mmCIF file of C-alpha atoms in Angstrom:
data_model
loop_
_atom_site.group_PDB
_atom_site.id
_atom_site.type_symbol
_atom_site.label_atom_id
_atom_site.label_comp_id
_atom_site.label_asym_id
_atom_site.label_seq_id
_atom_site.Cartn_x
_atom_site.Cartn_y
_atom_site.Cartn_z
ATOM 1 C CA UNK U 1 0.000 0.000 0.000
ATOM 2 C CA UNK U 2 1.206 3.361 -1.131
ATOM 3 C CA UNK U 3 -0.528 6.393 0.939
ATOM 4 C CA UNK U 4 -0.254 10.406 0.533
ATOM 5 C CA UNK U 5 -1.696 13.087 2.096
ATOM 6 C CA UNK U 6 -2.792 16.418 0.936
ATOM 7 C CA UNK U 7 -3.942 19.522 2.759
ATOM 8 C CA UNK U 8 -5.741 22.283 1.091
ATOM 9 C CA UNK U 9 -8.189 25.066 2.465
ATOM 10 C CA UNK U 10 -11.168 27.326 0.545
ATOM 11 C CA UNK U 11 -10.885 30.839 1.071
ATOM 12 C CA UNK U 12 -14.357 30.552 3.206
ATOM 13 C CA UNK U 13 -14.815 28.996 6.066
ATOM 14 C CA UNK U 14 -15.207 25.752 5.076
ATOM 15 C CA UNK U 15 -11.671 23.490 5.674
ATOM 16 C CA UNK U 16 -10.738 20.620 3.643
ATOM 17 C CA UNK U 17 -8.605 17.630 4.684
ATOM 18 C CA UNK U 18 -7.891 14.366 1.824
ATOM 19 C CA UNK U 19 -6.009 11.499 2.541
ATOM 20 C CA UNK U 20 -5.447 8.935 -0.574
ATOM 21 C CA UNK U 21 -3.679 5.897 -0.523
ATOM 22 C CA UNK U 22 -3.286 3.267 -3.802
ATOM 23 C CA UNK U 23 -4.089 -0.944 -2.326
ATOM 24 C CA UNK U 24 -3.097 -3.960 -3.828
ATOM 25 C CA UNK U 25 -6.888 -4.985 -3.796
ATOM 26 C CA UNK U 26 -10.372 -5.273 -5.990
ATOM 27 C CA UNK U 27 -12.095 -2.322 -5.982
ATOM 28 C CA UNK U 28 -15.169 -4.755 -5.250
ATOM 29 C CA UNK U 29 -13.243 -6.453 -2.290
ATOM 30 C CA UNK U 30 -12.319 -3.062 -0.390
ATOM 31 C CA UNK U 31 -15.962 -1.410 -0.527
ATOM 32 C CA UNK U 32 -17.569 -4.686 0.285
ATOM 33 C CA UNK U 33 -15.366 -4.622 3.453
ATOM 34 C CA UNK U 34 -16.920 -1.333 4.185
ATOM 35 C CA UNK U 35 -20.250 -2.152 3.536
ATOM 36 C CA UNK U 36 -20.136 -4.603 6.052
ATOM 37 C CA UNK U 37 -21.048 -4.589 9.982
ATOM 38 C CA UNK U 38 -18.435 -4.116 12.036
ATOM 39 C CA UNK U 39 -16.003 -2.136 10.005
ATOM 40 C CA UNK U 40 -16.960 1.435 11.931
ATOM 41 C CA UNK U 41 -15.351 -0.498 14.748
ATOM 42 C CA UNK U 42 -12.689 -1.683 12.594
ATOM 43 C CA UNK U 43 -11.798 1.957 11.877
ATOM 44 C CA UNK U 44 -11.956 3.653 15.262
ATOM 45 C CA UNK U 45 -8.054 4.400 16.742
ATOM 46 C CA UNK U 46 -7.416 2.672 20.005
ATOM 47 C CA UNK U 47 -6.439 6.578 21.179
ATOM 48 C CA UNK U 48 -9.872 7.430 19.981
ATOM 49 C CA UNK U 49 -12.215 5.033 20.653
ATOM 50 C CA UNK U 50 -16.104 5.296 19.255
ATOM 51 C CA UNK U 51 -19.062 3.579 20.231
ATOM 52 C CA UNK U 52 -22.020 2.777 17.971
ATOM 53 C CA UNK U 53 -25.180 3.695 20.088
ATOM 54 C CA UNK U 54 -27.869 3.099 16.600
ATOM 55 C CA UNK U 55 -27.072 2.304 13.163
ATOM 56 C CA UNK U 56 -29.614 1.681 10.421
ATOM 57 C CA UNK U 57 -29.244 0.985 6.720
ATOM 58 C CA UNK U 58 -25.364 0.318 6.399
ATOM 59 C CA UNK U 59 -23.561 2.995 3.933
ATOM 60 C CA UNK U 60 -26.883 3.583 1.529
ATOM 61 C CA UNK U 61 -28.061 6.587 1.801
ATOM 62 C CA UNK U 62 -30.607 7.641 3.985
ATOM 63 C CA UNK U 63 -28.654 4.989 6.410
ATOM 64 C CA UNK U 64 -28.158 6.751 10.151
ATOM 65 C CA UNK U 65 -25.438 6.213 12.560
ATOM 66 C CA UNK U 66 -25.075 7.477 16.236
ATOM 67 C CA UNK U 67 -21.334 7.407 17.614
ATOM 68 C CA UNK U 68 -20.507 8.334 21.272
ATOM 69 C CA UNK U 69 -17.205 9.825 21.095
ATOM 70 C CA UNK U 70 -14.800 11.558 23.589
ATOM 71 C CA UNK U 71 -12.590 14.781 23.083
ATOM 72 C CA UNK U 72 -9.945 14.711 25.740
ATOM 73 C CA UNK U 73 -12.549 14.491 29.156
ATOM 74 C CA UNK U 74 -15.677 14.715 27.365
ATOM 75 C CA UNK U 75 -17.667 12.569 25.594
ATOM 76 C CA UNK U 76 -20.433 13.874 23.291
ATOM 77 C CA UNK U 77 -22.684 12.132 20.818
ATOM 78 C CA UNK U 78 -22.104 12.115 16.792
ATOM 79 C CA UNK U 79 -25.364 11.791 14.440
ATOM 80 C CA UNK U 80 -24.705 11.081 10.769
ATOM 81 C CA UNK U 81 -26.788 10.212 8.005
ATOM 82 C CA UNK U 82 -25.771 9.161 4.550
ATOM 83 C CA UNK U 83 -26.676 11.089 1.834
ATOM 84 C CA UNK U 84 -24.733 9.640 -1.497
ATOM 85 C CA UNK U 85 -24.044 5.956 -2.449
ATOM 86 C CA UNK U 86 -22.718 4.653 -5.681
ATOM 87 C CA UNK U 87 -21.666 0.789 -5.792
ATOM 88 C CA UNK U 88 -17.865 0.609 -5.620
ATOM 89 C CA UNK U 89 -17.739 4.312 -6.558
ATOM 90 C CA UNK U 90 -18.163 6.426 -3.454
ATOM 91 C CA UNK U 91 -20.589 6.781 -0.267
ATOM 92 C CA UNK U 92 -20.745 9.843 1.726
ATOM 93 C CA UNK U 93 -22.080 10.799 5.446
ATOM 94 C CA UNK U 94 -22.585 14.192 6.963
ATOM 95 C CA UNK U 95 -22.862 15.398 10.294
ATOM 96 C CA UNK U 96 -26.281 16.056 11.499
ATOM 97 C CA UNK U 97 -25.389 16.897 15.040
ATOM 98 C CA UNK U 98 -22.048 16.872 16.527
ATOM 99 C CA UNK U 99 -19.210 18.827 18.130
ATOM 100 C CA UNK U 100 -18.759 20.814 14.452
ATOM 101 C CA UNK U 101 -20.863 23.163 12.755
ATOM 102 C CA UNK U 102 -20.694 20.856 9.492
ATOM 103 C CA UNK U 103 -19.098 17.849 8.493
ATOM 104 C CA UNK U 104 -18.995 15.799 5.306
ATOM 105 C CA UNK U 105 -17.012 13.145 4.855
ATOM 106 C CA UNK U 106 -16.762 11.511 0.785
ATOM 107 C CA UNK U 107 -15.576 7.923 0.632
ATOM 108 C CA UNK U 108 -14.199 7.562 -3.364
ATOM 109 C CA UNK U 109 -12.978 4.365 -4.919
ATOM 110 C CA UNK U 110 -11.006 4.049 -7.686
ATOM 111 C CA UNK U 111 -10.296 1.052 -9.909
ATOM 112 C CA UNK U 112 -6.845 0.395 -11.219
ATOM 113 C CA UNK U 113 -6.790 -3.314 -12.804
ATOM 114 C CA UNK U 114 -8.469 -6.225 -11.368
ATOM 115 C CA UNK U 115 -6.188 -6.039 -8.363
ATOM 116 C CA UNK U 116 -5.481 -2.586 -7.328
ATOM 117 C CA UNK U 117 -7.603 0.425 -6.407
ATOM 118 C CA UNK U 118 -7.241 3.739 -4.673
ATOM 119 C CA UNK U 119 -9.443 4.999 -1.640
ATOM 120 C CA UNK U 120 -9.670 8.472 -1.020
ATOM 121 C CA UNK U 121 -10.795 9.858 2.006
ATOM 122 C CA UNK U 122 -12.009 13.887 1.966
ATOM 123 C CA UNK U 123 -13.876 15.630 4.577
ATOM 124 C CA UNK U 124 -15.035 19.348 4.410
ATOM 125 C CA UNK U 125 -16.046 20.652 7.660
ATOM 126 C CA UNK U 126 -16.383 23.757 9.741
ATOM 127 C CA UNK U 127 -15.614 24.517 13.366
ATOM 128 C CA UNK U 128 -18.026 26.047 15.485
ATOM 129 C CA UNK U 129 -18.152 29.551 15.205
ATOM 130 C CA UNK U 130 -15.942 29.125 12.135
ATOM 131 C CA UNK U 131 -14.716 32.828 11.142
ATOM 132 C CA UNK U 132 -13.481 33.124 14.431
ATOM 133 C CA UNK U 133 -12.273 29.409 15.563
ATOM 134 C CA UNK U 134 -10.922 28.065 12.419
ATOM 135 C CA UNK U 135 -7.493 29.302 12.215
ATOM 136 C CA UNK U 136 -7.067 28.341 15.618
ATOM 137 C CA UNK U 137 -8.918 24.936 15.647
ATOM 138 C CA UNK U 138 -7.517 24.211 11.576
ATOM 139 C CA UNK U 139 -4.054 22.940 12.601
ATOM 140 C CA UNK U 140 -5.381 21.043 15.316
ATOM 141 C CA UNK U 141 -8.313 18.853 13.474
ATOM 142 C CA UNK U 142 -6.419 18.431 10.351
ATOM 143 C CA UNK U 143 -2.895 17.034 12.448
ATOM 144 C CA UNK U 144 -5.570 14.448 14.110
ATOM 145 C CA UNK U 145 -7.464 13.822 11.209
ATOM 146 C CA UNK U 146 -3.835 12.892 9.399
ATOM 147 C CA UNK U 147 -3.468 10.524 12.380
ATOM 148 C CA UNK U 148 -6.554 9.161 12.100
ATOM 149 C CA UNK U 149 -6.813 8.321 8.468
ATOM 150 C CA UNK U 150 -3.661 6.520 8.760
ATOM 151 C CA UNK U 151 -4.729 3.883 10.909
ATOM 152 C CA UNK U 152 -7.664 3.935 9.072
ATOM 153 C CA UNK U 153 -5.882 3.081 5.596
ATOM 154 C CA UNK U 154 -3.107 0.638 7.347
ATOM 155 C CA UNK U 155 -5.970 -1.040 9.231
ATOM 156 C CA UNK U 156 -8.369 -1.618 5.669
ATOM 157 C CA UNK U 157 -5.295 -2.834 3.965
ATOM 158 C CA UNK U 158 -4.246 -4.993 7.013
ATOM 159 C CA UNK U 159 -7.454 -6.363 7.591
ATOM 160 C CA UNK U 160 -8.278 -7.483 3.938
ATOM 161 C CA UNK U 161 -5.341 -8.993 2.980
ATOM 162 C CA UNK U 162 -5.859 -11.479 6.095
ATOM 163 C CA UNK U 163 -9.152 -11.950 5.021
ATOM 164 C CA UNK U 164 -8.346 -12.895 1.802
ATOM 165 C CA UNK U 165 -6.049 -15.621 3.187
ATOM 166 C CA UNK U 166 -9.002 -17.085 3.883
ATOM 167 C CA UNK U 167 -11.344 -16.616 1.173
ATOM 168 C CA UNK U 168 -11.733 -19.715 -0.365
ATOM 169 C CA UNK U 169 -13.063 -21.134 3.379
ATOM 170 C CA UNK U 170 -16.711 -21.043 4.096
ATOM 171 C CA UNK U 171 -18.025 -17.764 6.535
ATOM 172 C CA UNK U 172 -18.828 -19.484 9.969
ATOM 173 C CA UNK U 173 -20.848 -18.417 12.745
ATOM 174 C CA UNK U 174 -18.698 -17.703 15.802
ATOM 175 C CA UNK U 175 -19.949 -17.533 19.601
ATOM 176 C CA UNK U 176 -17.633 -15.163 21.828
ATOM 177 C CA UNK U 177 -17.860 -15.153 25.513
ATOM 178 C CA UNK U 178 -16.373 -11.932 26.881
ATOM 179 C CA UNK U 179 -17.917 -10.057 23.904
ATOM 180 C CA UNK U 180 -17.409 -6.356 26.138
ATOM 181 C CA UNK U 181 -14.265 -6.913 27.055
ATOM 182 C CA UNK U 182 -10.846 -5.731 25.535
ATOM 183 C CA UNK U 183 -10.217 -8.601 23.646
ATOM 184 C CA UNK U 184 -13.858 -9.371 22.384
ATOM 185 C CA UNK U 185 -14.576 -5.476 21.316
ATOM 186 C CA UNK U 186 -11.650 -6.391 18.721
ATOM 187 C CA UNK U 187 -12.290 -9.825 17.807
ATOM 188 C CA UNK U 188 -15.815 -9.236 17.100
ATOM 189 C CA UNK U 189 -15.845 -6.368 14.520
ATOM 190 C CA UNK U 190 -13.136 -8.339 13.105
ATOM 191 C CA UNK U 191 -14.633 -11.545 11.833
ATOM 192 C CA UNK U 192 -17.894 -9.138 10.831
ATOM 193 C CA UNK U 193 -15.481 -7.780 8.411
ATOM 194 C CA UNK U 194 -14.572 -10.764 7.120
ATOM 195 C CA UNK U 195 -18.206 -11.991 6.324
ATOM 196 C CA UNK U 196 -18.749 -13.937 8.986
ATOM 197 C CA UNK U 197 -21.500 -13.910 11.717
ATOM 198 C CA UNK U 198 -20.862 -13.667 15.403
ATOM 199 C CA UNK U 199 -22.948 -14.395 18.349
ATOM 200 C CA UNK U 200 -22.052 -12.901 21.721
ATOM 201 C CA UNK U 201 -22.557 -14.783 25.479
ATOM 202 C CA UNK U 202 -24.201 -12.499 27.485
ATOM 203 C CA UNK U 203 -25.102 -12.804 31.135
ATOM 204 C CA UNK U 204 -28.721 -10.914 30.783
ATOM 205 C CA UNK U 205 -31.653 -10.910 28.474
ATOM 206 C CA UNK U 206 -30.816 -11.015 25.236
ATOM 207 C CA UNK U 207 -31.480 -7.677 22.948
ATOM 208 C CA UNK U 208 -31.402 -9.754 19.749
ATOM 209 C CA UNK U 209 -30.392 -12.401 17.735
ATOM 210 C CA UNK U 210 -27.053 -12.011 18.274
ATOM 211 C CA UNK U 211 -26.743 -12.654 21.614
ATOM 212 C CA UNK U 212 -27.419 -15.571 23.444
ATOM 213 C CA UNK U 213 -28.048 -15.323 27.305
ATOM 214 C CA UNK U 214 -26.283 -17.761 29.407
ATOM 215 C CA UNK U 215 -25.292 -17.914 33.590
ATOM 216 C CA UNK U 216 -22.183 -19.477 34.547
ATOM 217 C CA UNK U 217 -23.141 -19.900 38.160
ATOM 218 C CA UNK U 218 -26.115 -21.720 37.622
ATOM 219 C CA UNK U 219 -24.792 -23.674 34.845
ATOM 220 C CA UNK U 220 -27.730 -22.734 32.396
ATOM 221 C CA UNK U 221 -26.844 -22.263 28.720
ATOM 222 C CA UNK U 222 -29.865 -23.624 26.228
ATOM 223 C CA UNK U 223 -27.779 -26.110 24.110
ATOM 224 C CA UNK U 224 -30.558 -25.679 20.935
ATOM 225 C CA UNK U 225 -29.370 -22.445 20.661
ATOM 226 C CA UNK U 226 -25.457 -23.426 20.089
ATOM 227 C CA UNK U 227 -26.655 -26.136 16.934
ATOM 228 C CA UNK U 228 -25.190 -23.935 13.860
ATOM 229 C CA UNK U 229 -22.375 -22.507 16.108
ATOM 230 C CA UNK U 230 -19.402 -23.187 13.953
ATOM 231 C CA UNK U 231 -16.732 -22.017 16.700
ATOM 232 C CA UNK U 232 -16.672 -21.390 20.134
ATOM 233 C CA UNK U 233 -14.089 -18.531 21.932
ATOM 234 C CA UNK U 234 -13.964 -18.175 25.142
#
C-alpha cells in the first residue's frame, strides 16, 4: 500500500482535509469490506475510541449512525446520516449533530486493474463559530485527522489482505464469551469484516439475535441455541 496526504483550504470557512492511498486490492473487495457490519469499529483508533449507540441501513443513503465519542474528558454524541451511495464508486455521510458546525465526509474508490484500487478519504467541515475558531482549531483537526486516516488506511489494507487468506473457506458463525471486554470489542468487529457472523454470550436478556443469554453460576446455557455454532471462543 502506497498512501499520501494532501492539505488544502477554501478561502471561506469551510476546511478541507484528503487522505489517498493506492491498495493492492479489488475495488469490489475493499468497498464490500466497508459495507459490512463491524467495520466502523474496525476503523476507530485505540487513542480514539467510538461507540455505535444506533445504526440503520449500512452505507446507503438515507442509512443513520449514532457514535458516542470523547474529546480529551468529554464525551459527546455524533449523528450522521448518509446522503450519497454509488456501488464501488463512493458513499458519503454528513454530520447532522455533533461537536462541528458541518461535516462531510466523501468515501471515493477508484479502480486500477483487477487487483489494485485507490481509496480516497475527503472531509469538508467547519468549526463552530468558524470565522473566528478556524485558524485556531484548523491545525489542530487536520494534524488528528492525518493521524486518524492513517490507521484507518493501514488497518483496511491490514485487515483485507488477512481476510483474503481465507477466502476460499466457508463464513462461519462464531460464539464469543467476553464479547465487552478488551479482547472481544476487537475480535468481534473483526470476523464481521470478514463476512462472517458472530454471536455474543451475554449474562442478561438477550437484545437480539445475536446474543445468546447464558449464567455461569447456575450452569444454564440452552444447548438448541449453540446447533449452527461453527466455533466457540472463550
Amino acid at each position: 500500500m502506497t498512501a499520501a496526504r494532501t492539505d488544502r483550504s477554501a478561502k471561506s470557512s469551510t476546511g478541507v482535509f484528503t487522505q489517498k492511498s493506492v491498495f493492492d486490492i479489488p475495488v469490489d473487495k475493499i468497498f464490500e469490506w466497508h459495507e459490512r457490519d463491524g467495520a466502523i469499529e474496525r476503523l476507530s483508533p485505540p487513542w480514539d475510541p467510538l461507540e455505535v449507540l444506533y445504526r440503520s441501513g449500512g452505507i446507503q443513503s438515507g442509512a443513520k449512525v449514532t457514535l458516542k465519542m470523547k474529546e480529551g474528558p468529554v464525551y459527546y454524541r455524533w449523528h450522521a446520516v448518509h446522503t450519497d451511495y454509488e456501488k464501488n464508486r463512493l458513499f458519503r455521510d454528513e454530520q447532522v449533530k455533533g461537536p462541528l458546525s458541518s461535516w462531510v465526509h466523501t468515501h471515493r474508490f477508484e479502480s486500477l486493474g483487477e487487483s489494485k484500487c485507490s481509496m480516497e478519504d475527503t472531509i469538508e467541515y467547519k468549526p463552530l463559530f468558524s470565522a473566528i475558531s478556524r485558524p485556531l482549531a484548523d491545525p489542530f483537526i487536520k494534524s488528528k485527522l492525518a493521524r486518524i486516516f492513517r490507521y484507518r488506511h493501514k488497518t483496511t489494507d491490514a485487515d483485507i489482505k488477512l481476510h483474503q487468506q481465507f477466502a476460499d473457506q466457508k463464513r462461519k458463525t462464531i460464539l464469543i464469551s467476553g464479547a465487552s471486554g478488551l479482547l472481544g470489542r476487537k475480535l468481534i468487529p473483526f470476523f464481521q469484516t470478514g463476512g462472517h457472523k458472530v454471536i455474543s454470550l451475554v449474562r442478561r436478556a438477550p437484545n437480539n439475535e445475536n446474543e445468546i443469554s447464558w449464567d455461569p453460576q447456575k450452569g444454564l446455557l440452552n444447548p438448541d441455541e449453540l446447533k449452527n455454532i461453527d466455533v466457540i471462543i472463550h
